[in-house]
């Protein structure tokens, strides 16, 4: 074997080695990304399964154009009220903390734990018919609004 044949063999061996290293590191990055995606998916699934909201009362008072919404956290997860949205007649009007609210009579917290009751006072110009509460995990509760 001459020098040129040895050089070609060395270049081929080096190229194959570099390709193998690149493919190996790419594969391990892929596995890490896949495991992270599975972990996040499991967290979301856990949250959806264990989150439950029940609207206890939704009343619109025509005398002061205020919608009073009372709901309970019946799930095993803690609700961050900054991420609990309120829809009136299918229109997003904001999250709980955009309005006057209290949790079990206290207005110094933005979290609703299991069995906590949240009361929200929403100024609303027209008489609504339905209200929806949507949690950050996508779990929702819908109720008809009574008018007084």
mmCIF file of N, CA, C and O in Angstrom, residues 6 8 17 21 35 42 55 59 71 73 91 102 107 113-114 123 135 138:
data_model
loop_
_atom_site.group_PDB
_atom_site.id
_atom_site.type_symbol
_atom_site.label_atom_id
_atom_site.label_comp_id
_atom_site.label_asym_id
_atom_site.label_seq_id
_atom_site.Cartn_x
_atom_site.Cartn_y
_atom_site.Cartn_z
ATOM 1 N N UNK A 6 -3.018 4.927 2.135
ATOM 2 C CA UNK A 6 -3.070 5.055 3.592
ATOM 3 C C UNK A 6 -3.752 6.378 3.967
ATOM 4 O O UNK A 6 -4.564 6.438 4.890
ATOM 5 N N UNK A 8 -5.970 8.071 2.183
ATOM 6 C CA UNK A 8 -7.398 7.946 1.877
ATOM 7 C C UNK A 8 -8.095 7.134 2.965
ATOM 8 O O UNK A 8 -9.181 7.488 3.432
ATOM 9 N N UNK A 17 -15.729 8.289 11.790
ATOM 10 C CA UNK A 17 -15.680 8.533 13.228
ATOM 11 C C UNK A 17 -16.414 9.825 13.588
ATOM 12 O O UNK A 17 -17.214 9.855 14.537
ATOM 13 N N UNK A 21 -19.799 10.216 15.885
ATOM 14 C CA UNK A 21 -19.862 11.067 17.078
ATOM 15 C C UNK A 21 -21.033 12.048 16.959
ATOM 16 O O UNK A 21 -21.781 12.260 17.913
ATOM 17 N N UNK A 35 -37.709 12.911 26.652
ATOM 18 C CA UNK A 35 -38.015 12.688 28.066
ATOM 19 C C UNK A 35 -38.587 13.941 28.717
ATOM 20 O O UNK A 35 -39.509 13.850 29.535
ATOM 21 N N UNK A 42 -46.980 14.681 31.208
ATOM 22 C CA UNK A 42 -47.512 14.016 32.396
ATOM 23 C C UNK A 42 -47.978 15.028 33.436
ATOM 24 O O UNK A 42 -48.995 14.822 34.101
ATOM 25 N N UNK A 55 -69.191 25.772 39.857
ATOM 26 C CA UNK A 55 -69.824 27.076 40.051
ATOM 27 C C UNK A 55 -71.020 26.877 40.961
ATOM 28 O O UNK A 55 -71.955 26.152 40.632
ATOM 29 N N UNK A 59 -75.050 35.191 39.808
ATOM 30 C CA UNK A 59 -76.227 36.070 39.857
ATOM 31 C C UNK A 59 -75.848 37.449 39.353
ATOM 32 O O UNK A 59 -74.825 38.014 39.766
ATOM 33 N N UNK A 71 -67.567 30.254 43.057
ATOM 34 C CA UNK A 71 -67.186 28.901 42.643
ATOM 35 C C UNK A 71 -66.272 28.269 43.673
ATOM 36 O O UNK A 71 -65.662 28.945 44.496
ATOM 37 N N UNK A 73 -63.171 25.284 44.451
ATOM 38 C CA UNK A 73 -62.116 24.413 43.953
ATOM 39 C C UNK A 73 -62.349 23.033 44.556
ATOM 40 O O UNK A 73 -62.049 22.792 45.716
ATOM 41 N N UNK A 91 -67.378 35.349 25.928
ATOM 42 C CA UNK A 91 -66.372 36.388 25.705
ATOM 43 C C UNK A 91 -65.472 36.478 26.928
ATOM 44 O O UNK A 91 -65.950 36.650 28.046
ATOM 45 N N UNK A 102 -62.589 37.449 46.657
ATOM 46 C CA UNK A 102 -62.072 36.950 47.926
ATOM 47 C C UNK A 102 -62.114 35.433 47.919
ATOM 48 O O UNK A 102 -62.868 34.822 47.169
ATOM 49 N N UNK A 107 -59.175 38.498 51.088
ATOM 50 C CA UNK A 107 -58.762 39.018 49.788
ATOM 51 C C UNK A 107 -57.246 39.232 49.714
ATOM 52 O O UNK A 107 -56.764 39.986 48.883
ATOM 53 N N UNK A 113 -57.077 26.783 47.462
ATOM 54 C CA UNK A 113 -56.742 25.398 47.763
ATOM 55 C C UNK A 113 -58.000 24.535 47.693
ATOM 56 O O UNK A 113 -59.093 25.027 47.445
ATOM 57 N N UNK A 114 -57.838 23.243 47.924
ATOM 58 C CA UNK A 114 -58.957 22.306 47.852
ATOM 59 C C UNK A 114 -60.065 22.746 48.803
ATOM 60 O O UNK A 114 -59.812 23.107 49.943
ATOM 61 N N UNK A 123 -68.167 43.974 37.444
ATOM 62 C CA UNK A 123 -69.043 44.988 36.872
ATOM 63 C C UNK A 123 -69.296 44.631 35.400
ATOM 64 O O UNK A 123 -68.354 44.391 34.641
ATOM 65 N N UNK A 135 -59.767 27.069 34.105
ATOM 66 C CA UNK A 135 -58.505 27.025 34.842
ATOM 67 C C UNK A 135 -57.329 27.032 33.875
ATOM 68 O O UNK A 135 -57.507 26.869 32.663
ATOM 69 N N UNK A 138 -57.087 24.115 31.534
ATOM 70 C CA UNK A 138 -58.144 23.946 30.537
ATOM 71 C C UNK A 138 -59.428 23.350 31.071
ATOM 72 O O UNK A 138 -60.384 23.175 30.337
#
